[in-house]
């Protein structure tokens, strides 16, 4: 059973792609509610652009918008700014009741003559003129469209031009001329993982191009884009449905709604409506598959049929069903198809169902096949349960207490540190009594008064017999060395078990000595954890105490020895006849000698009372000006020529 679980977990519970034409999801009720919350969070509105996208999103979702729109949009109705006028016009038309801009945008039609008009500005301008019922020259718009496509063939430009053409009501013949541009726009998209198609400018551009392609296709009445590329565009948009940015979220909804409403190419989603978990014990297990569009609405195409191509056990690889037709659930639910999977008498395990669908309606894009994940579960029974208390030395055979589910041992069991508590049992599937292994099989000892418990794992042997044993002399630490009355329980759980099993086996009185108080005892994990959580002593930072100073007589003698060279220097100067007749009388000279004298005095204080850091601080203050003045003094002496040399000689 554990091997089957491993295979089952490797498969996605959601729909798995079996070919390139497979939808990866749909817009659920939860998605719609979340997006509606994103749009409603914009109130109170700050500007017309926010009002436009919030109203567009809520209107597409069919949700009523809060009030307070007209006051904001009227402030932005400025004919000199195409974008501001566009946001105000669209927001005013979407508001309920609709807002009237009162002719504030008159004269905007003149902007069609602007040679610098971009594709986006053209779409905004045409939309505004259409909403406000202002004069709109279709021929002039058509000319601007041709000019824009000639200068720029990017996907965004193509999308804006196509939507502008739809706004002015171009006929099929004119729209057909843009088929090449539409195909070129699709070629510009990037593909990811073979399932997603998107444009590097992000969600908004991808959604805008998708809207333009679908609406143009509907107007032409024929498919222009390959079906697999449209499905990949839809997959990308659905993968971004968690978006929170207003502009992109609103355009994403418009594109997805265009997919659902398309009369030419509308992808169909197949998903598991019910039957993901089937119970073997109930004897009935119906698997239901739902057909829906990307908007999450049920679809029931004419002549639709759904076939279960195969049902494969992911653990054993056995195929239980092949080419089984699924039937319509009811006349009122023609989008739901059922099959009684349990009629094939599958074994317990995970199954991959390969499902295909088709219809006579060509507009629906059906996947050739998809894979759905279901599992068959069953109840289990515990057989041959034996609980025993035996001596550690095993000199006497234990007398087991045999139990039958869900009975509890009639008498209370007792054990101490010289004994061992054990149990053994088998787990079988209900109905066939075949021993199986499960993912979880535990023995829990729960102290009835201290509200503490210990969990022990029961391990199966080669015969699939589960065994549990705990030596109370060494295993007492798992019970925190807590004596008293315990409830001994069996817990069985597995992904393929219908209901987990908890069985109160017996009440056991345990006498466990407090090993923690014995000399040399090793602390339990619980004690170690409690000790780690206790507050630690405060750390006091103490600097190193200064070394003991020498006696004053020794220090004075050492000072005299240090000053002796200076005394010898003065005596020699006097002997040689040193004098100040060559002293240069200038400000730098005076400051240099004063600084030099200050440094010598600082050395004295360093020996007498200052420390190294204080001395360095004062030395920086004296050294910098002394260095500068000394430099200037030397320069003046050098520039004095022979006179300077004479003075130096003197």
Coordinates of C-alpha atoms in Angstrom, one line a residue:
X1 CA 0.0 0.0 0.0
X2 CA 2.9 2.4 0.7
X3 CA 4.3 1.8 -2.8
X4 CA 0.9 2.7 -4.2
X5 CA 0.9 5.9 -2.2
X6 CA 4.3 6.8 -3.5
X7 CA 3.2 6.4 -7.1
X8 CA 0.0 8.3 -6.4
X9 CA 1.7 11.3 -4.9
X10 CA 3.9 11.6 -8.0
X11 CA 0.8 12.3 -10.1
X12 CA -1.0 15.6 -10.0
X13 CA -4.4 15.5 -8.4
X14 CA -5.5 18.1 -10.9
X15 CA -5.9 17.6 -14.6
X16 CA -2.7 16.4 -16.3
X17 CA -2.0 17.2 -19.9
X18 CA -1.9 14.3 -22.3
X19 CA -1.4 16.4 -25.5
X20 CA -0.7 19.9 -26.5
X21 CA -4.4 20.9 -26.7
X22 CA -5.4 20.7 -23.0
X23 CA -6.7 23.4 -20.7
X24 CA -5.0 23.8 -17.4
X25 CA -8.0 25.1 -15.5
X26 CA -10.8 27.6 -15.5
X27 CA -12.0 30.7 -13.6
X28 CA -13.7 29.3 -10.5
X29 CA -16.2 31.0 -8.2
X30 CA -13.4 31.6 -5.7
X31 CA -11.3 33.3 -8.3
X32 CA -14.1 35.5 -9.3
X33 CA -14.9 36.5 -5.7
X34 CA -11.2 37.3 -5.1
X35 CA -11.0 39.5 -8.2
X36 CA -14.2 41.3 -7.3
X37 CA -12.7 42.1 -3.9
X38 CA -9.6 43.5 -5.7
X39 CA -11.7 45.8 -7.8
X40 CA -14.0 46.9 -4.9
X41 CA -10.9 47.7 -2.8
X42 CA -10.4 50.7 -5.2
X43 CA -13.2 52.6 -3.5
X44 CA -13.2 55.5 -2.7
X45 CA -11.9 56.2 -6.3
X46 CA -8.9 58.5 -6.8
X47 CA -9.0 59.1 -10.6
X48 CA -10.8 58.2 -13.8
X49 CA -8.3 55.5 -14.7
X50 CA -8.9 53.6 -11.5
X51 CA -12.6 54.0 -12.0
X52 CA -12.4 52.7 -15.6
X53 CA -10.5 49.5 -14.8
X54 CA -12.4 48.8 -11.5
X55 CA -15.8 49.2 -13.3
X56 CA -14.6 47.2 -16.3
X57 CA -13.6 44.3 -14.1
X58 CA -16.8 44.3 -12.0
X59 CA -19.0 44.7 -15.1
X60 CA -17.3 41.7 -16.7
X61 CA -17.9 39.7 -13.6
X62 CA -21.5 40.8 -13.4
X63 CA -21.0 42.4 -9.9
X64 CA -22.7 45.6 -8.9
X65 CA -20.2 48.4 -8.3
X66 CA -20.3 50.9 -5.4
X67 CA -21.4 54.5 -6.0
X68 CA -19.3 57.6 -6.2
X69 CA -18.2 57.3 -9.8
X70 CA -19.6 60.3 -11.6
X71 CA -17.9 62.9 -9.4
X72 CA -14.5 61.5 -10.2
X73 CA -14.9 61.0 -14.0
X74 CA -16.3 64.4 -14.6
X75 CA -13.1 66.0 -13.3
X76 CA -11.1 64.1 -15.9
X77 CA -13.2 64.9 -18.9
X78 CA -10.5 66.9 -20.7
X79 CA -10.5 67.0 -24.5
X80 CA -6.9 68.0 -24.7
X81 CA -5.8 64.7 -23.2
X82 CA -6.8 61.6 -25.1
X83 CA -6.0 59.1 -22.4
X84 CA -7.8 61.1 -19.6
X85 CA -10.8 61.6 -21.9
X86 CA -10.8 57.8 -22.7
X87 CA -10.8 56.7 -19.0
X88 CA -13.5 59.3 -18.2
X89 CA -15.7 58.2 -21.1
X90 CA -15.5 54.4 -20.5
X91 CA -16.0 54.8 -16.7
X92 CA -19.0 57.0 -17.4
X93 CA -20.5 54.5 -19.7
X94 CA -20.0 51.6 -17.3
X95 CA -21.4 53.3 -14.3
X96 CA -24.9 52.4 -13.2
X97 CA -26.7 54.6 -13.7
X98 CA -24.6 55.9 -16.5
X99 CA -22.9 59.3 -16.1
X100 CA -23.3 62.1 -18.6
X101 CA -20.2 64.1 -19.4
X102 CA -22.5 66.9 -20.8
X103 CA -20.5 67.5 -23.9
X104 CA -17.3 68.2 -22.1
X105 CA -15.3 66.3 -24.8
X106 CA -16.6 68.2 -27.8
X107 CA -13.9 68.9 -30.4
X108 CA -12.0 65.7 -29.5
X109 CA -12.6 64.4 -33.1
X110 CA -10.0 66.9 -34.4
X111 CA -7.3 64.8 -32.8
X112 CA -7.6 62.2 -35.6
X113 CA -5.5 64.6 -37.7
X114 CA -2.6 64.3 -35.3
X115 CA 0.3 62.7 -37.2
X116 CA 1.9 61.5 -34.0
X117 CA -1.1 59.5 -33.0
X118 CA 0.0 56.0 -31.6
X119 CA -2.0 52.8 -32.0
X120 CA -3.0 52.9 -28.3
X121 CA -4.1 56.5 -28.6
X122 CA -6.1 55.7 -31.8
X123 CA -8.0 52.9 -29.9
X124 CA -8.7 55.3 -27.0
X125 CA -9.8 58.1 -29.3
X126 CA -12.1 55.9 -31.3
X127 CA -13.6 54.4 -28.2
X128 CA -14.2 57.8 -26.6
X129 CA -15.8 59.2 -29.8
X130 CA -18.0 56.2 -30.1
X131 CA -19.2 56.4 -26.4
X132 CA -19.8 60.1 -26.5
X133 CA -21.6 59.9 -30.0
X134 CA -19.2 62.5 -31.4
X135 CA -18.4 62.8 -35.1
X136 CA -16.3 59.8 -36.2
X137 CA -14.7 59.7 -39.7
X138 CA -14.4 56.0 -40.4
X139 CA -12.3 56.6 -43.6
X140 CA -9.8 58.7 -41.6
X141 CA -9.6 56.1 -39.0
X142 CA -9.0 53.4 -41.6
X143 CA -6.2 55.6 -43.1
X144 CA -4.5 56.0 -39.7
X145 CA -4.8 52.2 -39.1
X146 CA -2.9 51.5 -42.3
X147 CA -0.2 54.1 -41.5
X148 CA 0.3 52.6 -38.0
X149 CA 0.7 49.0 -39.2
X150 CA 3.1 50.2 -41.9
X151 CA 5.3 51.8 -39.3
X152 CA 5.0 49.2 -36.5
X153 CA 3.9 45.6 -36.8
X154 CA 4.3 44.7 -33.1
X155 CA 1.6 42.6 -31.4
X156 CA 0.4 45.4 -29.3
X157 CA 0.0 47.7 -32.3
X158 CA -1.9 45.0 -34.2
X159 CA -4.2 44.4 -31.3
X160 CA -5.1 48.1 -30.9
X161 CA -5.6 48.6 -34.6
X162 CA -7.9 45.6 -34.9
X163 CA -10.0 46.7 -31.9
X164 CA -10.2 50.2 -33.3
X165 CA -11.4 48.7 -36.6
X166 CA -14.1 46.7 -34.8
X167 CA -15.2 49.9 -33.0
X168 CA -15.9 51.7 -36.3
X169 CA -17.7 48.6 -37.7
X170 CA -15.3 47.3 -40.4
X171 CA -16.9 44.6 -42.5
X172 CA -15.6 41.1 -43.1
X173 CA -13.8 42.1 -46.3
X174 CA -11.8 44.8 -44.6
X175 CA -11.0 42.7 -41.6
X176 CA -9.9 39.8 -43.7
X177 CA -7.0 42.0 -44.9
X178 CA -5.6 41.9 -41.4
X179 CA -5.3 38.1 -41.3
X180 CA -1.6 38.2 -42.1
X181 CA -1.0 40.8 -39.3
X182 CA -2.9 38.5 -36.9
X183 CA -0.7 35.5 -37.7
X184 CA 2.4 37.7 -37.5
X185 CA 1.3 38.8 -34.0
X186 CA 1.0 35.2 -32.9
X187 CA 4.5 34.4 -34.1
X188 CA 5.9 37.1 -31.9
X189 CA 4.6 35.4 -28.7
X190 CA 7.0 33.4 -26.5
X191 CA 6.2 29.8 -25.5
X192 CA 6.9 28.2 -22.2
X193 CA 6.8 24.5 -21.2
X194 CA 4.8 23.7 -24.3
X195 CA 1.7 24.9 -22.6
X196 CA 1.8 28.7 -22.3
X197 CA 2.0 31.4 -24.9
X198 CA 2.6 35.0 -23.8
X199 CA 4.1 38.3 -24.7
X200 CA 7.1 39.7 -23.0
X201 CA 5.3 42.9 -22.0
X202 CA 3.2 40.9 -19.6
X203 CA -0.4 40.0 -18.8
X204 CA -2.1 43.2 -20.1
X205 CA -0.5 42.9 -23.6
X206 CA -1.2 39.2 -23.8
X207 CA -4.8 39.7 -22.8
X208 CA -5.3 42.6 -25.2
X209 CA -3.9 40.6 -28.1
X210 CA -6.1 37.7 -27.2
X211 CA -9.3 39.9 -27.0
X212 CA -8.4 41.3 -30.5
X213 CA -7.8 37.9 -32.0
X214 CA -11.0 36.4 -30.7
X215 CA -13.3 39.3 -31.5
X216 CA -11.9 39.6 -35.0
X217 CA -12.3 35.9 -35.5
X218 CA -15.9 36.1 -34.4
X219 CA -16.6 38.9 -36.8
X220 CA -15.0 37.0 -39.6
X221 CA -16.9 33.8 -38.7
X222 CA -13.8 31.6 -39.3
X223 CA -10.8 30.5 -37.4
X224 CA -7.6 32.5 -38.1
X225 CA -5.4 31.4 -35.2
X226 CA -4.4 27.8 -34.7
X227 CA -6.4 26.1 -32.0
X228 CA -3.3 25.0 -30.0
X229 CA -2.0 28.6 -29.8
X230 CA -5.3 29.9 -28.5
X231 CA -5.4 27.2 -25.9
X232 CA -1.8 28.1 -24.8
X233 CA -2.8 31.8 -24.6
X234 CA -5.8 30.8 -22.4
X235 CA -3.5 28.6 -20.2
X236 CA -1.2 31.6 -19.7
X237 CA -4.0 33.9 -18.7
X238 CA -5.5 31.4 -16.3
X239 CA -2.1 30.9 -14.7
X240 CA -2.0 34.6 -13.9
X241 CA -5.5 34.8 -12.4
X242 CA -4.1 35.6 -9.0
X243 CA -3.0 39.1 -10.3
X244 CA -3.8 42.2 -8.2
X245 CA -3.0 45.0 -10.6
X246 CA -6.2 46.7 -11.7
X247 CA -5.4 47.3 -15.3
X248 CA -4.1 43.8 -16.0
X249 CA -6.8 42.1 -14.0
X250 CA -9.6 43.9 -15.8
X251 CA -8.1 43.1 -19.3
X252 CA -7.5 39.5 -18.2
X253 CA -11.2 39.1 -17.4
X254 CA -12.2 40.6 -20.7
X255 CA -10.0 38.2 -22.6
X256 CA -11.2 35.1 -20.7
X257 CA -14.8 36.2 -21.2
X258 CA -14.0 36.5 -24.9
X259 CA -12.8 32.9 -24.9
X260 CA -16.0 31.7 -23.3
X261 CA -18.3 33.8 -25.5
X262 CA -16.5 33.0 -28.8
X263 CA -18.7 31.6 -31.5
X264 CA -15.8 30.2 -33.5
X265 CA -13.1 28.9 -31.1
X266 CA -14.0 28.2 -27.4
X267 CA -11.8 25.9 -25.4
X268 CA -13.5 23.3 -23.2
X269 CA -12.2 22.2 -19.8
X270 CA -12.8 18.7 -18.5
X271 CA -12.4 18.3 -14.8
X272 CA -13.4 15.9 -12.1
X273 CA -16.6 17.1 -10.5
X274 CA -16.9 14.2 -8.0
X275 CA -15.5 10.8 -7.3
X276 CA -11.9 11.7 -6.6
X277 CA -12.1 9.3 -3.6
X278 CA -14.1 6.1 -4.0
X279 CA -14.9 3.8 -1.0
X280 CA -14.7 0.1 -1.7
X281 CA -16.7 -0.6 1.5
X282 CA -19.7 1.3 0.2
X283 CA -19.8 -0.8 -2.9
X284 CA -20.8 2.2 -5.1
X285 CA -18.4 4.7 -6.7
X286 CA -19.5 7.0 -9.5
X287 CA -16.9 9.2 -11.2
X288 CA -18.4 12.4 -12.6
X289 CA -16.7 14.5 -15.3
X290 CA -17.8 18.1 -15.9
X291 CA -17.6 20.0 -19.2
X292 CA -17.1 23.8 -18.8
X293 CA -15.7 26.8 -20.6
X294 CA -12.8 28.9 -19.3
X295 CA -15.3 31.1 -17.4
X296 CA -16.4 28.1 -15.4
X297 CA -19.9 27.9 -17.0
X298 CA -21.1 24.4 -17.8
X299 CA -21.3 23.6 -21.5
X300 CA -23.3 20.9 -23.2
X301 CA -22.4 20.8 -26.9
X302 CA -24.7 19.1 -29.3
X303 CA -23.7 15.5 -29.8
X304 CA -21.1 15.6 -27.0
X305 CA -19.7 12.3 -25.8
X306 CA -17.1 11.4 -23.1
X307 CA -15.2 8.1 -23.1
X308 CA -13.1 6.6 -20.4
X309 CA -10.2 5.3 -22.6
X310 CA -8.5 3.5 -19.7
X311 CA -8.2 3.2 -16.0
X312 CA -4.7 2.2 -14.8
X313 CA -3.6 1.3 -11.3
X314 CA -0.5 3.5 -10.8
X315 CA 1.0 0.9 -8.4
X316 CA 0.6 -2.4 -10.2
X317 CA 0.2 -1.0 -13.7
X318 CA -2.9 -3.1 -14.2
X319 CA -5.6 -1.7 -16.5
X320 CA -9.2 -2.2 -15.2
X321 CA -11.3 -0.5 -17.8
X322 CA -10.9 0.3 -21.5
X323 CA -13.0 2.4 -23.9
X324 CA -16.0 2.7 -21.5
X325 CA -18.6 5.2 -22.6
X326 CA -19.7 7.7 -19.9
X327 CA -23.3 8.6 -19.7
X328 CA -25.0 11.9 -19.3
X329 CA -25.9 12.5 -15.6
X330 CA -29.4 13.8 -16.2
X331 CA -31.5 15.8 -18.6
X332 CA -30.9 18.9 -16.4
X333 CA -27.1 18.2 -16.2
X334 CA -26.1 17.5 -19.8
X335 CA -22.6 18.8 -19.1
X336 CA -21.9 16.1 -16.5
X337 CA -20.9 12.6 -17.5
X338 CA -20.9 9.6 -15.1
X339 CA -19.5 6.1 -14.9
X340 CA -19.8 3.6 -12.1
X341 CA -16.1 2.9 -11.6
X342 CA -16.7 0.3 -8.9
X343 CA -18.5 -2.1 -11.3
X344 CA -15.0 -3.0 -12.6
X345 CA -14.1 -4.2 -9.0
X346 CA -10.9 -2.3 -8.7
X347 CA -8.4 -3.0 -5.9
X348 CA -7.5 -0.4 -3.4
X349 CA -5.0 2.1 -4.8
X350 CA -4.5 5.2 -7.0
X351 CA -5.8 5.2 -10.5
X352 CA -5.1 7.3 -13.6
X353 CA -8.2 7.7 -15.7
X354 CA -7.6 8.7 -19.3
X355 CA -10.7 10.5 -20.6
X356 CA -11.5 11.8 -24.0
X357 CA -14.4 14.0 -25.3
X358 CA -15.8 15.1 -28.7
X359 CA -18.7 16.9 -30.1
X360 CA -20.3 17.7 -33.4
X361 CA -20.1 21.5 -32.7
X362 CA -16.9 22.7 -34.3
X363 CA -16.6 25.8 -32.2
X364 CA -15.6 23.9 -29.1
X365 CA -12.0 23.0 -28.8
X366 CA -11.9 19.6 -27.0
X367 CA -8.7 17.9 -25.7
X368 CA -7.9 14.7 -27.4
X369 CA -7.5 13.1 -23.9
X370 CA -6.8 14.2 -20.4
X371 CA -5.7 12.3 -17.3
X372 CA -7.6 12.4 -14.0
X373 CA -6.5 11.1 -10.7
X374 CA -8.8 9.1 -8.4
X375 CA -8.2 6.7 -5.6
X376 CA -10.1 3.7 -4.2
X377 CA -10.1 3.4 -0.4
X378 CA -11.3 0.8 2.0
X379 CA -11.7 0.1 5.7
X380 CA -9.2 -2.0 7.5
X381 CA -9.4 -4.4 10.4
X382 CA -6.9 -5.2 13.1
X383 CA -6.4 -8.9 13.6
X384 CA -4.6 -11.1 16.2
X385 CA -4.0 -8.3 18.6
X386 CA -1.9 -9.3 21.6
X387 CA -0.7 -7.1 24.5
X388 CA 1.8 -8.5 27.0
X389 CA 4.0 -7.5 30.0
X390 CA 7.2 -9.7 30.3
X391 CA 10.4 -9.7 32.3
X392 CA 13.4 -8.1 30.7
X393 CA 15.5 -11.2 31.1
X394 CA 12.9 -13.3 29.3
X395 CA 13.3 -16.2 31.8
X396 CA 9.5 -16.7 31.8
X397 CA 7.3 -16.5 28.7
X398 CA 4.8 -13.6 28.8
X399 CA 1.2 -14.3 29.0
X400 CA -0.4 -12.2 26.3
X401 CA -3.8 -10.5 26.5
X402 CA -5.7 -11.2 23.3
X403 CA -8.1 -8.5 22.2
X404 CA -10.7 -8.1 19.5
X405 CA -11.5 -4.7 18.1
X406 CA -12.9 -2.5 19.6
X407 CA -12.8 -4.3 23.0
X408 CA -10.6 -3.0 25.8
X409 CA -8.6 -5.3 28.2
X410 CA -10.9 -6.1 31.1
X411 CA -8.1 -5.9 33.7
X412 CA -5.5 -3.2 34.3
X413 CA -2.0 -4.1 33.3
X414 CA 1.0 -3.3 35.5
X415 CA 4.7 -3.0 34.7
X416 CA 7.9 -1.6 36.2
X417 CA 11.4 -0.9 35.2
X418 CA 12.3 -4.6 35.3
X419 CA 9.8 -5.4 32.6
X420 CA 9.0 -4.9 29.0
X421 CA 5.7 -3.8 27.5
X422 CA 4.9 -5.2 24.0
X423 CA 2.2 -5.7 21.5
X424 CA 1.8 -7.4 18.1
X425 CA -1.0 -7.4 15.5
X426 CA -1.9 -7.6 11.8
X427 CA -3.8 -5.1 9.7
X428 CA -6.0 -6.6 7.0
X429 CA -8.3 -5.2 4.3
X430 CA -12.0 -5.6 5.2
X431 CA -13.6 -8.4 3.2
X432 CA -10.6 -10.4 2.1
X433 CA -8.5 -10.5 5.3
X434 CA -5.3 -10.0 3.3
X435 CA -2.5 -8.6 5.5
X436 CA -1.3 -5.2 4.4
X437 CA 1.2 -2.6 5.5
X438 CA 0.1 1.0 6.2
X439 CA 1.8 4.3 6.2
X440 CA 1.2 5.0 9.9
X441 CA 0.9 2.4 12.8
X442 CA 1.6 3.9 16.2
X443 CA 1.2 2.9 19.9
X444 CA 0.4 5.9 22.1
X445 CA 0.9 5.9 25.8
X446 CA -1.1 8.7 27.3
X447 CA -0.8 9.6 31.0
X448 CA -4.4 9.9 32.3
X449 CA -3.6 12.6 34.9
X450 CA -0.5 14.5 33.8
X451 CA -1.8 15.0 30.2
X452 CA 1.5 13.8 28.7
X453 CA 1.9 11.2 26.0
X454 CA 4.6 9.3 24.2
X455 CA 4.3 7.9 20.6
X456 CA 6.1 4.6 19.6
X457 CA 6.2 3.3 16.0
X458 CA 5.1 -0.3 15.4
X459 CA 7.2 -1.9 12.7
X460 CA 6.1 -4.8 10.4
X461 CA 8.1 -7.9 9.8
X462 CA 8.4 -10.0 6.6
X463 CA 5.0 -11.6 7.4
X464 CA 3.4 -8.1 7.7
X465 CA 2.9 -8.6 11.4
X466 CA 3.4 -5.4 13.3
X467 CA 5.4 -5.5 16.6
X468 CA 6.0 -3.0 19.3
X469 CA 8.1 -3.3 22.4
X470 CA 9.5 -0.8 25.0
X471 CA 12.0 -1.6 27.8
X472 CA 10.8 0.5 30.7
X473 CA 14.3 0.6 32.2
X474 CA 15.8 2.3 29.2
X475 CA 12.6 3.7 27.5
X476 CA 11.4 5.5 30.6
X477 CA 13.0 8.7 29.4
X478 CA 10.5 8.8 26.5
X479 CA 7.8 8.9 29.2
X480 CA 9.7 11.6 31.1
X481 CA 10.2 9.1 33.9
X482 CA 6.6 9.7 34.9
X483 CA 4.9 6.9 36.8
X484 CA 1.2 6.4 36.9
X485 CA -1.8 5.2 34.9
X486 CA -1.5 5.3 31.1
X487 CA -4.0 4.6 28.4
X488 CA -2.4 2.4 25.7
X489 CA -3.9 3.1 22.3
X490 CA -3.3 1.9 18.7
X491 CA -3.4 4.5 15.9
X492 CA -3.6 3.3 12.3
X493 CA -3.7 5.7 9.3
X494 CA -3.1 5.6 5.6
X495 CA -4.1 7.6 2.5
X496 CA -5.9 4.5 1.2
X497 CA -7.9 3.9 4.4
X498 CA -11.5 5.1 4.4
X499 CA -11.4 6.1 8.1
X500 CA -8.4 6.2 10.4
X501 CA -8.5 3.8 13.4
X502 CA -7.9 4.6 17.0
X503 CA -8.3 1.7 19.5
X504 CA -8.0 2.0 23.2
X505 CA -6.3 -1.3 24.0
X506 CA -5.8 -1.2 27.8
X507 CA -5.0 0.8 30.9
X508 CA -1.4 0.2 32.0
X509 CA 0.0 1.2 35.4
X510 CA 3.7 1.9 35.0
X511 CA 6.2 2.3 37.9
X512 CA 9.2 4.1 36.5
X513 CA 12.0 5.2 38.8
X514 CA 13.2 8.7 38.4
X515 CA 16.5 8.0 36.8
X516 CA 17.3 11.6 36.5
X517 CA 18.1 11.8 40.2
X518 CA 20.7 9.0 40.1
X519 CA 24.4 10.0 40.1
X520 CA 25.8 10.1 36.6
X521 CA 22.4 9.9 35.0
X522 CA 22.0 11.4 31.5
X523 CA 19.4 14.1 31.2
X524 CA 16.3 13.3 29.2
X525 CA 15.5 15.4 26.0
X526 CA 12.7 17.0 28.0
X527 CA 15.0 18.0 30.8
X528 CA 17.6 19.3 28.3
X529 CA 15.0 21.4 26.6
X530 CA 13.7 22.9 29.8
X531 CA 17.3 23.7 30.9
X532 CA 17.9 25.4 27.5
X533 CA 14.9 27.6 28.1
X534 CA 15.9 28.8 31.5
X535 CA 17.4 32.4 31.7
X536 CA 21.1 32.5 31.6
X537 CA 23.3 34.6 34.0
X538 CA 23.9 38.1 32.8
X539 CA 27.3 38.6 31.1
X540 CA 29.3 41.4 32.7
X541 CA 32.0 42.8 30.4
X542 CA 35.2 43.7 32.4
X543 CA 38.2 45.3 30.8
X544 CA 41.7 44.0 31.6
X545 CA 43.1 45.6 34.7
X546 CA 46.2 47.7 34.1
X547 CA 49.5 46.2 35.0
X548 CA 51.1 47.2 38.3
X549 CA 53.4 50.2 37.9
X550 CA 57.0 50.3 39.0
X551 CA 58.1 52.0 42.2
X552 CA 58.6 55.8 42.0
X553 CA 62.4 55.6 42.6
X554 CA 62.9 53.2 39.7
X555 CA 60.7 55.3 37.4
X556 CA 62.6 58.5 38.3
X557 CA 65.9 56.8 37.6
X558 CA 64.7 55.6 34.3
X559 CA 63.4 59.1 33.4
X560 CA 66.8 60.6 34.2
X561 CA 68.5 58.0 32.0
X562 CA 66.1 58.9 29.1
X563 CA 66.8 62.6 29.6
X564 CA 70.6 62.1 29.7
X565 CA 71.0 62.2 25.9
X566 CA 69.1 65.5 25.8
X567 CA 71.4 67.0 28.4
X568 CA 74.5 65.8 26.5
X569 CA 73.0 67.4 23.3
X570 CA 72.6 70.8 25.0
X571 CA 76.1 70.6 26.4
X572 CA 77.6 69.8 23.0
X573 CA 75.6 72.7 21.4
X574 CA 77.0 75.1 24.1
X575 CA 80.5 73.7 23.5
X576 CA 80.2 74.2 19.7
X577 CA 78.8 77.7 20.1
X578 CA 75.3 77.2 18.8
X579 CA 73.2 80.4 18.6
X580 CA 70.0 81.9 17.1
X581 CA 71.5 84.4 14.8
X582 CA 70.3 82.5 11.7
X583 CA 66.7 82.2 12.9
X584 CA 64.2 83.1 10.2
X585 CA 61.6 85.5 11.7
X586 CA 58.3 84.6 9.9
X587 CA 55.0 83.3 11.0
X588 CA 55.5 79.7 9.7
X589 CA 58.9 79.6 11.4
X590 CA 57.4 80.6 14.8
X591 CA 54.5 78.2 14.5
X592 CA 56.8 75.4 13.5
X593 CA 59.0 75.8 16.5
X594 CA 56.0 76.3 18.8
X595 CA 54.5 73.1 17.4
X596 CA 57.8 71.2 17.8
X597 CA 58.0 72.4 21.4
X598 CA 54.4 71.3 22.0
X599 CA 55.1 67.8 20.7
X600 CA 58.1 67.5 23.1
X601 CA 55.9 68.7 26.0
X602 CA 53.2 66.2 24.9
X603 CA 55.8 63.4 25.1
X604 CA 56.4 64.4 28.7
X605 CA 52.7 64.2 29.5
X606 CA 52.6 60.8 27.8
X607 CA 55.2 59.5 30.2
X608 CA 53.6 61.2 33.2
X609 CA 49.8 61.0 32.9
X610 CA 48.3 60.4 29.4
X611 CA 47.7 57.0 27.8
X612 CA 48.5 56.1 24.2
X613 CA 45.0 56.9 22.7
X614 CA 44.9 60.4 24.4
X615 CA 48.4 61.1 23.3
X616 CA 47.7 60.2 19.7
X617 CA 44.6 62.4 19.7
X618 CA 46.6 65.5 20.8
X619 CA 49.5 64.6 18.5
X620 CA 47.1 64.8 15.5
X621 CA 46.1 68.3 16.6
X622 CA 49.7 69.4 17.0
X623 CA 51.3 67.4 14.2
X624 CA 49.2 68.6 11.2
X625 CA 49.9 72.4 11.6
X626 CA 53.5 71.7 12.6
X627 CA 54.0 69.7 9.4
X628 CA 52.5 72.4 7.2
X629 CA 54.4 75.2 8.8
X630 CA 57.7 73.2 8.6
X631 CA 57.1 72.6 5.0
X632 CA 56.6 76.3 4.3
X633 CA 59.7 77.2 6.3
X634 CA 61.9 74.8 4.3
X635 CA 60.4 76.2 1.1
X636 CA 61.3 79.8 2.1
X637 CA 64.8 78.7 3.1
X638 CA 65.3 77.0 -0.2
X639 CA 64.0 80.0 -2.2
X640 CA 66.4 82.3 -0.4
X641 CA 69.3 81.0 -2.6
X642 CA 72.8 81.7 -1.2
X643 CA 71.4 83.9 1.5
X644 CA 69.4 80.9 2.7
X645 CA 72.4 78.6 2.5
X646 CA 74.4 81.2 4.4
X647 CA 71.8 81.3 7.1
X648 CA 71.7 77.6 7.3
X649 CA 75.5 77.5 7.5
X650 CA 75.5 80.1 10.3

